């Protein structure tokens, strides 16, 4: 489902969800926003908010991508 952010989580109509595990980000969760240069608007499901624990491997991946002169994989 591309528009799963419209799925009713029981909270707001489009509560934030972790890009890695797709679970809702709770107000008490520590989060990290990871930005991928090849996905500036998050349409590929890469750029966005992650749980702090989930963000680590994506952050290192984003770091590589953002330093790579070509765009995409
Ligand atoms: Zn997560």
Short mmCIF file of C-alpha atoms and ligand atoms in Angstrom, two decimals:
data_model
loop_
_atom_site.label_atom_id
_atom_site.label_comp_id
_atom_site.label_asym_id
_atom_site.label_seq_id
_atom_site.Cartn_x
_atom_site.Cartn_y
_atom_site.Cartn_z
CA UNK A 1 0.00 0.00 0.00
CA UNK A 2 1.51 3.27 -1.11
CA UNK A 3 -0.80 5.41 0.95
CA UNK A 4 -0.54 3.48 4.15
CA UNK A 5 -0.06 6.74 6.02
CA UNK A 6 -3.83 7.10 5.63
CA UNK A 7 -4.34 3.86 7.51
CA UNK A 8 -6.14 4.54 10.78
CA UNK A 9 -3.57 3.84 13.45
CA UNK A 10 -5.97 4.82 16.16
CA UNK A 11 -4.32 8.17 16.62
CA UNK A 12 -4.32 11.03 14.15
CA UNK A 13 -5.30 10.50 10.52
CA UNK A 14 -1.67 10.49 9.44
CA UNK A 15 0.47 9.96 12.48
CA UNK A 16 4.17 9.63 11.81
CA UNK A 17 5.47 6.15 11.21
CA UNK A 18 8.98 4.79 11.09
CA UNK A 19 10.27 4.32 7.54
CA UNK A 20 12.16 1.19 8.57
CA UNK A 21 9.71 -0.89 10.59
CA UNK A 22 6.55 0.98 9.51
CA UNK A 23 5.35 1.15 13.07
CA UNK A 24 3.87 4.29 14.50
CA UNK A 25 6.25 6.70 16.14
CA UNK A 26 4.97 7.45 19.58
CA UNK A 27 5.51 10.84 21.20
CA UNK A 28 7.76 9.13 23.75
CA UNK A 29 9.94 7.47 21.10
CA UNK A 30 13.30 8.95 20.26
CA UNK A 31 13.46 9.56 16.55
CA UNK A 32 15.94 10.51 13.90
CA UNK A 33 15.16 12.08 10.54
CA UNK A 34 17.22 10.59 7.74
CA UNK A 35 17.38 12.40 4.41
CA UNK A 36 18.39 10.56 1.24
CA UNK A 37 19.53 12.74 -1.61
CA UNK A 38 17.91 10.38 -4.14
CA UNK A 39 14.57 10.62 -2.35
CA UNK A 40 14.20 14.27 -1.33
CA UNK A 41 10.41 14.12 -0.95
CA UNK A 42 10.24 10.69 0.66
CA UNK A 43 8.23 9.21 -2.23
CA UNK A 44 10.47 6.13 -2.29
CA UNK A 45 9.97 5.55 1.39
CA UNK A 46 13.55 6.38 2.29
CA UNK A 47 13.64 9.95 3.51
CA UNK A 48 11.65 10.44 6.65
CA UNK A 49 11.50 9.84 10.34
CA UNK A 50 12.88 6.70 11.95
CA UNK A 51 13.02 5.35 15.44
CA UNK A 52 16.44 6.14 16.76
CA UNK A 53 17.36 2.44 16.86
CA UNK A 54 15.98 1.83 13.35
CA UNK A 55 17.77 4.84 11.88
CA UNK A 56 21.32 3.65 12.37
CA UNK A 57 21.78 1.43 9.33
CA UNK A 58 19.74 3.82 7.19
CA UNK A 59 21.74 6.77 8.34
CA UNK A 60 24.96 5.12 7.23
CA UNK A 61 23.34 4.19 3.92
CA UNK A 62 22.13 7.75 3.43
CA UNK A 63 25.60 9.01 4.24
CA UNK A 64 27.07 6.91 1.42
CA UNK A 65 24.36 7.91 -1.04
CA UNK A 66 24.58 11.57 -0.17
CA UNK A 67 28.30 11.56 -0.83
CA UNK A 68 28.03 9.66 -4.08
CA UNK A 69 28.16 11.87 -7.19
CA UNK A 70 25.64 9.80 -9.11
CA UNK A 71 22.03 9.69 -8.15
CA UNK A 72 20.20 6.47 -7.38
CA UNK A 73 21.40 2.95 -7.10
ZN1 LIG B 1 11.26 1.74 13.59
#
